[in-house]
Structure formats: C-alpha cells, structure tokens
PDB file of C-alpha atoms and ligand atoms in Angstrom:
ATOM      1  CA  MET P  29      86.553 118.437  49.722  1.00 43.00           C
ATOM      2  CA  LEU P  30      87.814 118.546  53.250  1.00 40.00           C
ATOM      3  CA  LEU P  31      91.285 117.294  52.154  1.00 42.00           C
ATOM      4  CA  LYS P  32      91.409 120.033  49.499  1.00 48.00           C
ATOM      5  CA  MET P  33      90.512 122.726  52.079  1.00 41.00           C
ATOM      6  CA  LEU P  34      93.281 121.389  54.291  1.00 38.00           C
ATOM      7  CA  LYS P  35      95.823 121.370  51.585  1.00 45.00           C
ATOM      8  CA  THR P  36      94.968 125.123  50.633  1.00 41.00           C
ATOM      9  CA  ALA P  37      95.279 126.016  54.240  1.00 38.00           C
ATOM     10  CA  VAL P  38      98.613 124.416  54.672  1.00 36.00           C
ATOM     11  CA  GLN P  39      99.890 125.923  51.480  1.00 42.00           C
ATOM     12  CA  SER P  40      99.006 129.386  52.471  1.00 38.00           C
ATOM     13  CA  LEU P  41     100.681 128.896  55.806  1.00 36.00           C
ATOM     14  CA  VAL P  42     103.964 127.660  54.429  1.00 35.00           C
ATOM     15  CA  ALA P  43     104.140 130.283  51.513  1.00 39.00           C
ATOM     16  CA  PRO P  44     106.272 133.341  52.460  1.00 37.00           C
ATOM     17  CA  ARG P  45     104.444 136.656  52.621  1.00 37.00           C
ATOM     18  CA  ALA P  46     105.808 139.379  50.420  1.00 35.00           C
ATOM     19  CA  GLY P  47     107.646 142.103  52.293  1.00 35.00           C
ATOM     20  CA  THR P  48     108.356 140.270  55.596  1.00 36.00           C
ATOM     21  CA  SER P  49     111.608 139.077  57.050  1.00 37.00           C
ATOM     22  CA  ALA P  50     111.712 136.763  59.902  1.00 38.00           C
ATOM     23  CA  GLY P  51     114.521 138.785  61.549  1.00 38.00           C
ATOM     24  CA  ALA P  52     112.661 142.190  61.338  1.00 40.00           C
ATOM     25  CA  ALA P  53     109.343 140.612  62.564  1.00 43.00           C
ATOM     26  CA  SER P  54     110.912 138.919  65.691  1.00 50.00           C
ATOM     27  CA  ALA P  55     113.077 141.916  66.670  1.00 43.00           C
ATOM     28  CA  ALA P  56     109.989 144.155  66.674  1.00 57.00           C
ATOM     29  CA  SER P  57     107.720 141.817  68.467  1.00 83.00           C
ATOM     30  CA  ILE P  58     109.221 140.358  71.673  1.00 92.00           C
ATOM     31  CA  GLU P  59     106.458 138.909  73.724  1.00 93.00           C
ATOM     32  CA  TYR P  60     107.025 139.748  77.426  1.00 97.00           C
ATOM     33  CA  PRO P  61     105.025 137.084  79.394  1.00 96.00           C
ATOM     34  CA  LEU P  62     104.670 139.153  82.495  1.00 97.00           C
ATOM     35  CA  GLU P  63     103.392 141.981  80.602  1.00 96.00           C
ATOM     36  CA  VAL P  64     100.912 139.785  78.703  1.00 94.00           C
ATOM     37  CA  GLU P  65      99.715 138.274  81.949  1.00 95.00           C
ATOM     38  CA  ARG P  66      99.092 141.759  83.517  1.00 96.00           C
ATOM     39  CA  LYS P  67      97.205 142.958  80.451  1.00 95.00           C
ATOM     40  CA  LEU P  68      95.054 139.808  80.147  1.00 94.00           C
ATOM     41  CA  SER P  69      94.416 139.663  83.900  1.00 94.00           C
ATOM     42  CA  ARG P  70      93.020 143.301  83.740  1.00 94.00           C
ATOM     43  CA  LEU P  71      90.890 142.587  80.708  1.00 93.00           C
ATOM     44  CA  HIS P  72      89.542 139.217  81.853  1.00 92.00           C
ATOM     45  CA  GLY P  73      88.948 140.630  85.249  1.00 91.00           C
ATOM     46  CA  ARG P  74      86.627 143.235  83.992  1.00 94.00           C
ATOM     47  CA  ALA P  75      84.860 140.967  81.506  1.00 93.00           C
ATOM     48  CA  GLN P  76      81.904 138.674  82.582  1.00 92.00           C
ATOM     49  CA  ALA P  77      84.017 135.545  82.718  1.00 90.00           C
ATOM     50  CA  ASP P  78      81.007 133.364  83.820  1.00 90.00           C
ATOM     51  CA  ARG P  79      78.948 134.511  80.842  1.00 94.00           C
ATOM     52  CA  HIS P  80      81.734 133.637  78.455  1.00 95.00           C
ATOM     53  CA  LEU P  81      82.308 130.264  80.038  1.00 94.00           C
ATOM     54  CA  ASP P  82      78.620 129.544  79.807  1.00 94.00           C
ATOM     55  CA  ILE P  83      78.548 130.395  76.197  1.00 96.00           C
ATOM     56  CA  LEU P  84      81.622 128.406  75.393  1.00 96.00           C
ATOM     57  CA  TYR P  85      80.928 125.193  77.416  1.00 96.00           C
ATOM     58  CA  ARG P  86      77.181 124.918  78.099  1.00 94.00           C
ATOM     59  CA  ASP P  87      76.876 122.150  75.551  1.00 95.00           C
ATOM     60  CA  ALA P  88      80.082 120.224  76.608  1.00 97.00           C
ATOM     61  CA  ARG P  89      79.327 117.112  78.445  1.00 97.00           C
ATOM     62  CA  ILE P  90      81.380 114.334  80.101  1.00 97.00           C
ATOM     63  CA  GLY P  91      79.063 111.378  80.100  1.00 92.00           C
ATOM     64  CA  GLY P  92      75.712 112.740  81.134  1.00 91.00           C
ATOM     65  CA  GLU P  93      77.175 115.629  83.113  1.00 95.00           C
ATOM     66  CA  SER P  94      78.145 119.215  82.266  1.00 96.00           C
ATOM     67  CA  PHE P  95      81.850 119.494  81.653  1.00 97.00           C
ATOM     68  CA  ALA P  96      81.965 123.020  83.129  1.00 96.00           C
ATOM     69  CA  GLU P  97      80.173 121.983  86.277  1.00 95.00           C
ATOM     70  CA  LEU P  98      82.274 118.811  86.752  1.00 97.00           C
ATOM     71  CA  TYR P  99      85.551 120.611  86.210  1.00 97.00           C
ATOM     72  CA  GLY P 100      84.462 123.432  88.457  1.00 96.00           C
ATOM     73  CA  ARG P 101      83.792 120.788  91.188  1.00 97.00           C
ATOM     74  CA  CYS P 102      87.269 119.314  90.646  1.00 98.00           C
ATOM     75  CA  LEU P 103      88.977 122.696  91.007  1.00 97.00           C
ATOM     76  CA  GLN P 104      86.957 123.400  94.171  1.00 97.00           C
ATOM     77  CA  LYS P 105      87.559 120.094  95.736  1.00 97.00           C
ATOM     78  CA  THR P 106      91.382 120.366  95.232  1.00 98.00           C
ATOM     79  CA  GLY P 107      91.509 124.009  96.269  1.00 97.00           C
ATOM     80  CA  THR P 108      93.093 124.921  92.890  1.00 97.00           C
ATOM     81  CA  ALA P 109      93.102 128.589  92.072  1.00 93.00           C
ATOM     82  CA  VAL P 110      91.921 129.876  88.704  1.00 93.00           C
ATOM     83  CA  THR P 111      92.908 133.401  87.880  1.00 93.00           C
ATOM     84  CA  PRO P 112      91.419 135.811  85.265  1.00 92.00           C
ATOM     85  CA  PHE P 113      94.556 135.262  83.317  1.00 92.00           C
ATOM     86  CA  ASN P 114      94.349 131.448  83.063  1.00 93.00           C
ATOM     87  CA  VAL P 115      90.597 130.767  83.374  1.00 94.00           C
ATOM     88  CA  PHE P 116      90.016 130.349  79.580  1.00 95.00           C
ATOM     89  CA  GLN P 117      93.232 128.505  79.073  1.00 95.00           C
ATOM     90  CA  ARG P 118      92.243 126.031  81.902  1.00 96.00           C
ATOM     91  CA  PHE P 119      88.783 125.215  80.795  1.00 97.00           C
ATOM     92  CA  GLN P 120      89.700 124.825  77.017  1.00 97.00           C
ATOM     93  CA  THR P 121      92.704 122.732  77.591  1.00 98.00           C
ATOM     94  CA  ARG P 122      91.016 120.459  80.192  1.00 98.00           C
ATOM     95  CA  LEU P 123      88.114 119.872  77.753  1.00 98.00           C
ATOM     96  CA  ASP P 124      90.572 118.916  75.036  1.00 97.00           C
ATOM     97  CA  LEU P 125      92.411 116.675  77.405  1.00 98.00           C
ATOM     98  CA  ALA P 126      89.201 115.003  78.558  1.00 98.00           C
ATOM     99  CA  ARG P 127      88.288 114.348  74.908  1.00 98.00           C
ATOM    100  CA  TYR P 128      91.666 112.706  74.105  1.00 98.00           C
ATOM    101  CA  PHE P 129      91.436 110.787  77.343  1.00 98.00           C
ATOM    102  CA  LEU P 130      87.990 109.390  76.440  1.00 98.00           C
ATOM    103  CA  ALA P 131      89.066 108.673  72.899  1.00 98.00           C
ATOM    104  CA  THR P 132      91.959 106.487  73.994  1.00 98.00           C
ATOM    105  CA  LEU P 133      90.093 104.700  76.820  1.00 98.00           C
ATOM    106  CA  ASP P 134      89.589 101.540  74.789  1.00 97.00           C
ATOM    107  CA  LEU P 135      93.270 101.097  74.489  1.00 98.00           C
ATOM    108  CA  PRO P 136      95.264  98.798  76.865  1.00 98.00           C
ATOM    109  CA  GLY P 137      97.805 100.461  79.191  1.00 98.00           C
ATOM    110  CA  ALA P 138      98.064 102.813  82.207  1.00 98.00           C
ATOM    111  CA  ARG P 139      97.259 106.557  82.322  1.00 98.00           C
ATOM    112  CA  ALA P 140      99.327 109.189  83.978  1.00 98.00           C
ATOM    113  CA  GLU P 141      99.495 112.955  84.766  1.00 98.00           C
ATOM    114  CA  CYS P 142     103.002 114.170  85.178  1.00 98.00           C
ATOM    115  CA  GLY P 143     103.003 117.405  87.139  1.00 98.00           C
ATOM    116  CA  ALA P 144      99.661 116.825  88.917  1.00 98.00           C
ATOM    117  CA  TYR P 145     100.029 119.518  91.348  1.00 97.00           C
ATOM    118  CA  ARG P 146      96.718 119.447  93.572  1.00 97.00           C
ATOM    119  CA  GLY P 147      95.190 116.941  91.328  1.00 98.00           C
ATOM    120  CA  ALA P 148      92.370 118.972  89.742  1.00 98.00           C
ATOM    121  CA  THR P 149      92.902 117.741  86.173  1.00 98.00           C
ATOM    122  CA  ALA P 150      93.586 114.120  87.260  1.00 98.00           C
ATOM    123  CA  LEU P 151      90.363 114.160  89.160  1.00 98.00           C
ATOM    124  CA  LEU P 152      88.519 115.360  86.148  1.00 98.00           C
ATOM    125  CA  LEU P 153      90.087 112.519  84.011  1.00 98.00           C
ATOM    126  CA  CYS P 154      89.111 109.969  86.714  1.00 98.00           C
ATOM    127  CA  HIS P 155      85.518 111.168  86.609  1.00 98.00           C
ATOM    128  CA  ALA P 156      85.582 110.997  82.811  1.00 98.00           C
ATOM    129  CA  TRP P 157      86.734 107.247  83.196  1.00 98.00           C
ATOM    130  CA  ARG P 158      83.967 106.712  85.629  1.00 98.00           C
ATOM    131  CA  SER P 159      81.377 108.080  83.109  1.00 97.00           C
ATOM    132  CA  ARG P 160      82.319 105.170  80.986  1.00 97.00           C
ATOM    133  CA  ASP P 161      82.807 102.543  83.648  1.00 97.00           C
ATOM    134  CA  SER P 162      80.746 103.169  86.851  1.00 97.00           C
ATOM    135  CA  ALA P 163      82.956 100.642  88.737  1.00 98.00           C
ATOM    136  CA  PHE P 164      86.197 102.580  88.055  1.00 98.00           C
ATOM    137  CA  LYS P 165      88.112 103.324  91.292  1.00 98.00           C
ATOM    138  CA  GLY P 166      91.234 104.685  89.992  1.00 98.00           C
ATOM    139  CA  ARG P 167      93.095 101.558  88.995  1.00 97.00           C
ATOM    140  CA  ASP P 168      95.953 102.154  86.423  1.00 98.00           C
ATOM    141  CA  PHE P 169      95.751 105.862  86.973  1.00 98.00           C
ATOM    142  CA  TYR P 170      98.955 107.587  88.100  1.00 98.00           C
ATOM    143  CA  LEU P 171      99.598 110.998  89.526  1.00 98.00           C
ATOM    144  CA  ILE P 172     103.310 112.004  89.399  1.00 98.00           C
ATOM    145  CA  ASP P 173     104.724 115.086  91.088  1.00 98.00           C
ATOM    146  CA  SER P 174     107.487 116.293  93.345  1.00 97.00           C
ATOM    147  CA  PHE P 175     104.773 117.746  95.496  1.00 96.00           C
ATOM    148  CA  SER P 176     107.614 120.096  96.331  1.00 95.00           C
ATOM    149  CA  GLY P 177     107.255 122.538  93.372  1.00 93.00           C
ATOM    150  CA  THR P 178     109.500 122.826  90.257  1.00 94.00           C
ATOM    151  CA  SER P 179     113.062 121.865  89.955  1.00 94.00           C
ATOM    152  CA  ALA P 180     115.678 124.365  88.835  1.00 96.00           C
ATOM    153  CA  SER P 181     115.166 126.308  85.529  1.00 97.00           C
ATOM    154  CA  VAL P 182     117.812 126.042  82.821  1.00 98.00           C
ATOM    155  CA  GLU P 183     118.748 128.355  79.962  1.00 98.00           C
ATOM    156  CA  GLN P 184     115.851 127.085  77.851  1.00 98.00           C
ATOM    157  CA  ASP P 185     113.337 128.109  80.498  1.00 98.00           C
ATOM    158  CA  LEU P 186     114.181 131.730  80.853  1.00 97.00           C
ATOM    159  CA  ILE P 187     111.568 134.274  79.842  1.00 97.00           C
ATOM    160  CA  PRO P 188     112.179 137.787  78.466  1.00 97.00           C
ATOM    161  CA  VAL P 189     111.510 140.523  80.971  1.00 97.00           C
ATOM    162  CA  ARG P 190     111.581 144.280  80.219  1.00 96.00           C
ATOM    163  CA  GLY P 191     113.584 146.199  82.857  1.00 93.00           C
ATOM    164  CA  ASP P 192     112.803 149.691  84.134  1.00 92.00           C
ATOM    165  CA  ASP P 193     115.547 150.942  81.782  1.00 93.00           C
ATOM    166  CA  GLY P 194     113.665 149.408  78.792  1.00 91.00           C
ATOM    167  CA  ARG P 195     116.305 146.742  78.349  1.00 95.00           C
ATOM    168  CA  THR P 196     115.439 143.140  77.989  1.00 96.00           C
ATOM    169  CA  ARG P 197     116.895 140.517  80.322  1.00 96.00           C
ATOM    170  CA  ARG P 198     116.045 136.871  80.639  1.00 96.00           C
ATOM    171  CA  ASP P 199     114.759 135.553  83.983  1.00 96.00           C
ATOM    172  CA  ALA P 200     113.601 132.225  85.520  1.00 95.00           C
ATOM    173  CA  PHE P 201     109.864 132.476  86.155  1.00 95.00           C
ATOM    174  CA  PHE P 202     109.329 129.460  88.573  1.00 94.00           C
ATOM    175  CA  PRO P 203     110.864 129.539  92.050  1.00 91.00           C
ATOM    176  CA  VAL P 204     112.639 126.279  92.821  1.00 93.00           C
ATOM    177  CA  GLY P 205     111.026 123.894  95.332  1.00 89.00           C
ATOM    178  CA  LYS P 206     107.960 125.963  96.268  1.00 87.00           C
ATOM    179  CA  SER P 207     104.538 124.369  96.346  1.00 89.00           C
ATOM    180  CA  ASP P 208     101.208 124.268  98.233  1.00 91.00           C
ATOM    181  CA  ALA P 209     100.480 120.812  96.983  1.00 93.00           C
ATOM    182  CA  VAL P 210     100.953 118.155  99.671  1.00 93.00           C
ATOM    183  CA  ALA P 211     100.803 114.446  98.677  1.00 95.00           C
ATOM    184  CA  ASP P 212      98.721 113.317 101.578  1.00 95.00           C
ATOM    185  CA  GLU P 213      96.186 116.047 101.013  1.00 96.00           C
ATOM    186  CA  VAL P 214      95.958 115.151  97.324  1.00 97.00           C
ATOM    187  CA  ARG P 215      95.418 111.486  98.268  1.00 97.00           C
ATOM    188  CA  GLY P 216      92.408 112.786 100.368  1.00 97.00           C
ATOM    189  CA  TYR P 217      90.930 114.554  97.238  1.00 98.00           C
ATOM    190  CA  PHE P 218      90.869 111.129  95.552  1.00 98.00           C
ATOM    191  CA  SER P 219      88.716 109.328  98.204  1.00 97.00           C
ATOM    192  CA  ASP P 220      86.212 108.438  95.442  1.00 97.00           C
ATOM    193  CA  PHE P 221      89.178 106.793  93.435  1.00 98.00           C
ATOM    194  CA  PRO P 222      91.136 104.888  96.178  1.00 98.00           C
ATOM    195  CA  ASP P 223      93.146 102.908  93.604  1.00 98.00           C
ATOM    196  CA  ALA P 224      94.666 105.835  91.876  1.00 98.00           C
ATOM    197  CA  ARG P 225      98.418 105.833  92.555  1.00 98.00           C
ATOM    198  CA  ILE P 226     100.007 109.068  93.977  1.00 97.00           C
ATOM    199  CA  CYS P 227     103.769 108.935  93.071  1.00 98.00           C
ATOM    200  CA  PRO P 228     105.734 111.703  94.841  1.00 97.00           C
ATOM    201  CA  GLY P 229     109.319 112.337  93.759  1.00 97.00           C
ATOM    202  CA  TRP P 230     111.496 114.344  91.424  1.00 97.00           C
ATOM    203  CA  ILE P 231     111.491 113.676  87.740  1.00 97.00           C
ATOM    204  CA  PRO P 232     113.419 111.732  86.422  1.00 97.00           C
ATOM    205  CA  GLN P 233     114.277 109.858  89.618  1.00 97.00           C
ATOM    206  CA  VAL P 234     110.632 109.061  90.502  1.00 98.00           C
ATOM    207  CA  PHE P 235     110.318 107.035  87.267  1.00 98.00           C
ATOM    208  CA  ALA P 236     112.450 104.249  88.911  1.00 98.00           C
ATOM    209  CA  THR P 237     109.554 103.809  91.442  1.00 97.00           C
ATOM    210  CA  LEU P 238     106.965 102.996  88.692  1.00 98.00           C
ATOM    211  CA  PRO P 239     106.190  99.552  87.678  1.00 97.00           C
ATOM    212  CA  GLU P 240     107.544  98.649  84.277  1.00 97.00           C
ATOM    213  CA  ARG P 241     104.537  98.757  82.060  1.00 95.00           C
ATOM    214  CA  ASP P 242     102.761 100.200  78.885  1.00 98.00           C
ATOM    215  CA  TRP P 243     100.768 103.424  78.740  1.00 98.00           C
ATOM    216  CA  ALA P 244      97.774 104.562  76.786  1.00 98.00           C
ATOM    217  CA  PHE P 245      97.558 108.233  77.821  1.00 98.00           C
ATOM    218  CA  VAL P 246     100.077 110.608  79.356  1.00 98.00           C
ATOM    219  CA  HIS P 247      99.617 114.327  80.201  1.00 98.00           C
ATOM    220  CA  LEU P 248     102.700 116.305  80.817  1.00 98.00           C
ATOM    221  CA  ASP P 249     102.316 119.550  82.854  1.00 98.00           C
ATOM    222  CA  LEU P 250     105.804 120.162  84.202  1.00 98.00           C
ATOM    223  CA  THR P 251     106.424 123.682  83.023  1.00 97.00           C
ATOM    224  CA  LEU P 252     110.300 123.231  82.602  1.00 98.00           C
ATOM    225  CA  TYR P 253     112.696 121.819  79.949  1.00 98.00           C
ATOM    226  CA  GLU P 254     114.505 119.166  81.776  1.00 98.00           C
ATOM    227  CA  PRO P 255     111.672 117.290  83.451  1.00 98.00           C
ATOM    228  CA  THR P 256     109.453 117.573  80.316  1.00 98.00           C
ATOM    229  CA  LEU P 257     112.428 116.063  78.140  1.00 98.00           C
ATOM    230  CA  ALA P 258     112.989 113.324  80.815  1.00 98.00           C
ATOM    231  CA  ALA P 259     109.243 112.559  80.758  1.00 98.00           C
ATOM    232  CA  LEU P 260     109.164 112.168  77.059  1.00 98.00           C
ATOM    233  CA  GLU P 261     112.190 110.013  77.094  1.00 98.00           C
ATOM    234  CA  TYR P 262     110.488 107.695  79.609  1.00 98.00           C
ATOM    235  CA  PHE P 263     106.956 107.524  78.352  1.00 98.00           C
ATOM    236  CA  TYR P 264     107.144 107.785  74.627  1.00 98.00           C
ATOM    237  CA  PRO P 265     108.868 104.404  74.098  1.00 98.00           C
ATOM    238  CA  ARG P 266     106.388 102.834  76.470  1.00 98.00           C
ATOM    239  CA  LEU P 267     103.238 104.360  74.889  1.00 98.00           C
ATOM    240  CA  ASN P 268     101.015 101.938  73.102  1.00 98.00           C
ATOM    241  CA  GLN P 269     100.220 102.431  69.366  1.00 98.00           C
ATOM    242  CA  GLY P 270      97.226 104.726  69.116  1.00 98.00           C
ATOM    243  CA  GLY P 271      98.068 106.150  72.646  1.00 98.00           C
ATOM    244  CA  ALA P 272      98.007 109.945  73.297  1.00 98.00           C
ATOM    245  CA  LEU P 273     100.798 112.162  74.822  1.00 98.00           C
ATOM    246  CA  LEU P 274      99.890 115.685  75.655  1.00 98.00           C
ATOM    247  CA  CYS P 275     101.927 118.618  76.908  1.00 98.00           C
ATOM    248  CA  ASP P 276     100.652 121.893  78.408  1.00 97.00           C
ATOM    249  CA  GLY P 277     102.018 125.023  76.686  1.00 95.00           C
ATOM    250  CA  SER P 278     102.243 128.621  78.030  1.00 95.00           C
ATOM    251  CA  ILE P 279     103.987 131.795  77.558  1.00 95.00           C
ATOM    252  CA  PHE P 280     105.662 131.097  80.828  1.00 96.00           C
ATOM    253  CA  CYS P 281     106.933 127.723  79.681  1.00 97.00           C
ATOM    254  CA  PRO P 282     109.287 128.095  76.660  1.00 97.00           C
ATOM    255  CA  GLY P 283     111.448 125.251  77.907  1.00 98.00           C
ATOM    256  CA  ALA P 284     108.585 122.663  78.105  1.00 98.00           C
ATOM    257  CA  GLU P 285     107.720 123.714  74.496  1.00 98.00           C
ATOM    258  CA  ARG P 286     111.446 123.316  73.442  1.00 98.00           C
ATOM    259  CA  ALA P 287     111.802 119.955  75.009  1.00 98.00           C
ATOM    260  CA  TRP P 288     108.768 118.636  73.273  1.00 98.00           C
ATOM    261  CA  ASP P 289     109.820 120.079  69.876  1.00 98.00           C
ATOM    262  CA  GLU P 290     113.330 118.817  70.241  1.00 98.00           C
ATOM    263  CA  TYR P 291     112.160 115.326  71.240  1.00 98.00           C
ATOM    264  CA  CYS P 292     109.707 115.090  68.387  1.00 98.00           C
ATOM    265  CA  THR P 293     112.034 116.467  65.784  1.00 98.00           C
ATOM    266  CA  ARG P 294     114.845 114.135  66.863  1.00 98.00           C
ATOM    267  CA  HIS P 295     112.507 111.144  66.531  1.00 98.00           C
ATOM    268  CA  ASP P 296     110.573 112.366  63.565  1.00 98.00           C
ATOM    269  CA  ILE P 297     107.265 112.363  65.473  1.00 98.00           C
ATOM    270  CA  ALA P 298     104.269 114.192  64.007  1.00 98.00           C
ATOM    271  CA  TYR P 299     102.275 116.341  66.464  1.00 98.00           C
ATOM    272  CA  VAL P 300      99.648 119.058  66.510  1.00 98.00           C
ATOM    273  CA  THR P 301      99.595 122.324  68.544  1.00 97.00           C
ATOM    274  CA  LEU P 302      96.135 123.432  69.840  1.00 97.00           C
ATOM    275  CA  GLY P 303      94.707 126.852  70.736  1.00 93.00           C
ATOM    276  CA  HIS P 304      96.525 127.451  74.027  1.00 94.00           C
ATOM    277  CA  ARG P 305      99.925 126.166  72.800  1.00 95.00           C
ATOM    278  CA  GLU P 306      99.274 122.679  74.186  1.00 96.00           C
ATOM    279  CA  THR P 307     100.774 119.957  71.877  1.00 98.00           C
ATOM    280  CA  VAL P 308      99.443 116.552  71.296  1.00 98.00           C
ATOM    281  CA  LEU P 309     100.799 113.416  69.532  1.00 98.00           C
ATOM    282  CA  ILE P 310      99.019 110.153  68.802  1.00 98.00           C
ATOM    283  CA  LYS P 311     101.351 107.249  68.406  1.00 98.00           C
TER     284      LYS P 311
HETATM  285  C1  SAM E 425     101.558 123.737  86.325  1.00 66.73           C
HETATM  286  S1  SAM E 425     101.754 122.625  87.741  1.00 66.73           S
HETATM  287  C2  SAM E 425     100.602 121.315  87.277  1.00 66.73           C
HETATM  288  C3  SAM E 425      99.251 121.679  87.294  1.00 66.73           C
HETATM  289  C4  SAM E 425      98.197 120.487  87.113  1.00 66.73           C
HETATM  290  N1  SAM E 425      98.568 119.628  86.045  1.00 66.73           N
HETATM  291  C5  SAM E 425      96.833 121.003  87.143  1.00 66.73           C
HETATM  292  O1  SAM E 425      96.193 120.807  86.032  1.00 66.73           O
HETATM  293  O2  SAM E 425      96.289 121.506  88.082  1.00 66.73           O
HETATM  294  C6  SAM E 425     103.351 121.996  87.517  1.00 66.73           C
HETATM  295  C7  SAM E 425     103.777 120.810  88.468  1.00 66.73           C
HETATM  296  O3  SAM E 425     104.894 120.309  88.079  1.00 66.73           O
HETATM  297  C8  SAM E 425     105.641 119.844  89.092  1.00 66.73           C
HETATM  298  N2  SAM E 425     107.080 119.671  88.731  1.00 66.73           N
HETATM  299  C9  SAM E 425     107.909 120.537  88.055  1.00 66.73           C
HETATM  300  N3  SAM E 425     109.154 120.077  87.979  1.00 66.73           N
HETATM  301  C10 SAM E 425     109.078 118.786  88.493  1.00 66.73           C
HETATM  302  C11 SAM E 425     110.048 117.838  88.587  1.00 66.73           C
HETATM  303  N4  SAM E 425     111.353 117.950  88.104  1.00 66.73           N
HETATM  304  N5  SAM E 425     109.742 116.613  89.144  1.00 66.73           N
HETATM  305  C12 SAM E 425     108.439 116.467  89.664  1.00 66.73           C
HETATM  306  N6  SAM E 425     107.430 117.402  89.579  1.00 66.73           N
HETATM  307  C13 SAM E 425     107.773 118.567  89.037  1.00 66.73           C
HETATM  308  C14 SAM E 425     105.353 120.845  90.147  1.00 66.73           C
HETATM  309  O4  SAM E 425     105.530 120.411  91.502  1.00 66.73           O
HETATM  310  C15 SAM E 425     103.976 121.361  89.806  1.00 66.73           C
HETATM  311  O5  SAM E 425     103.112 120.732  90.764  1.00 66.73           O
END
C-alpha cells in the first residue's frame, strides 16, 4: 500500500503539467534571497515563535530529554544567535540531524561536523551520543572549521540581488574571513566532552591534519561550493556502508547545493532533500 502511494506520488511529480514551460516559469520567479529573508524576518518576528516551537517540538525527545530544551541550552551555551528568519530552519534541521546521528550510532567509525562555527550543533550531537552512552566524553567526534569565517565565494555561490533600478545582479553573500567563532572558546563549550577533537584550519588543507580513518556520520555546513565539494571528495570514499552524510541547504547557499548535486550526480549517488533544502545520503 505504502509502495503504491509512493509510486503515485513520484509519477505525479515527474509528469509535465499542461501549459507550463520551464523557461517561462523560471524567468517570472527569480527568488531574491535577501528579500525572502526580509519578509520572513518581519513575519516570524510578529508571530509567537515560542508557541509554534512548543507545538512543533513538545513531543520530540533525545533520550529522556526534551529536544527543544536541550538544543536551546546548546545554543545558549555557545552564544549562537537564532534569528526570526532562521529559527524554524534551525530547530527542524537539527532535530533531523540528531535522528540520523542516533540512527547510525551503532556503526563503526568516527563522526564529524564540517563547518562547526561556535559548536551548537556539535554539542547537541554529543549530548545525543551521551543519551545512549552515559560514559561518552567526546571520543571520535571531530569539529572542523577555519574558525576564521568562510573562504572566498566563486561563481556558483553568487545570489541574485535586485538593484534599486530593478535590474538583477549576482553578488557574493558571505564576507571572506569574518567570524566570531574562536577555537579556544569553542573548546571551552565542550568541557563536558573533553575528548572531542577541535580541528582548526581551512578546508581542504585541514584534512591533512586528520588521522586516516573511516567515518559513520558527517554533517557538512560550509555554505560555499568549493569547501563543500572538497569535503565530499574527502569524506564520501571514507564513509562506512550504512553511514550518513548530510549537508545544510539555504537560499543563501546555492554553491553548497550545487557541489552536493554535482558530486552525487558524478558518482551516481542517490540522496533525499528534506524540508529546509538540507540533503542526506545513506551509503
Ligand atoms: C553556517 S556556519 C556553520 C554553523 C554550525 N554548523 C551550526 O550549526 O551552528 C559555516 C561555517 O563554515 C566555516 N567555513 C566556511 N568555509 C570554510 C572553509 N573553506 N574551511 C573551513 N571552514 C569553513 C565558517 O567558518 C563557518 O563557521
């Protein structure tokens, strides 16, 4: 029954709709990320975000603990800002991440977050691990980041911006080398997980500092095309069978999405895209 439903859904998705042409649709509907952000910030800012979060996540638990409370504590401890624009994206994607993380916990291999920033998500995942193993102190968990912000954007990373004259130009969104994440401070946030490895350095060069080993779970949150592609090239071949690789998506990160799609297409790898444009593969 479920299989039949899925087949019908897939067929209706791939069948062309009468009267539409891809060209006409895309020309009329450029998505301007800065405008979307402004609109959602306004809307979410006026809504009762706490009430929505309560309805959405009150039943979600990590071990015996409320997911929303645990993640809220991780955000607070690491001083990670949540904005009206990204609050729902953050909570939903982090719950999904924790679920994939726990589902792959029985596999051998190390775990990594690439693009750890101030460590809020990595901290959540360490707590998730501890919910299954009270003696867990961070062993085999790696946080990788330049701790100096993003590298340079390339063509694939540019986003459409509508100028005052109404014309569309394409700009880089992320400034190079700007960050308020400091490796030593992040180490401090992991005092409950002293064996977690903080690996500062630019991707791809930082990969040379990692031990040669296999991996069970890797989260990519690098925002840009080049480091995302380099991370896929490094981790996918080292990922154990059954292991999960996930990549954050966003209207501000077309390059990361492009890198993921190109890599998976080139290697004929199947993956899924979830509600906030995040992508997931299971090897
Ligand atoms: C969106 S933030 C990560 C947020 C974090 N995962 C979280 O959930 O709080 C992106 C991170 O990628 C890092 N980054 C971007 N390009 C990089 C590169 N080439 N090498 C290393 N780190 C990079 C930035 O320093 C930044 O901290």
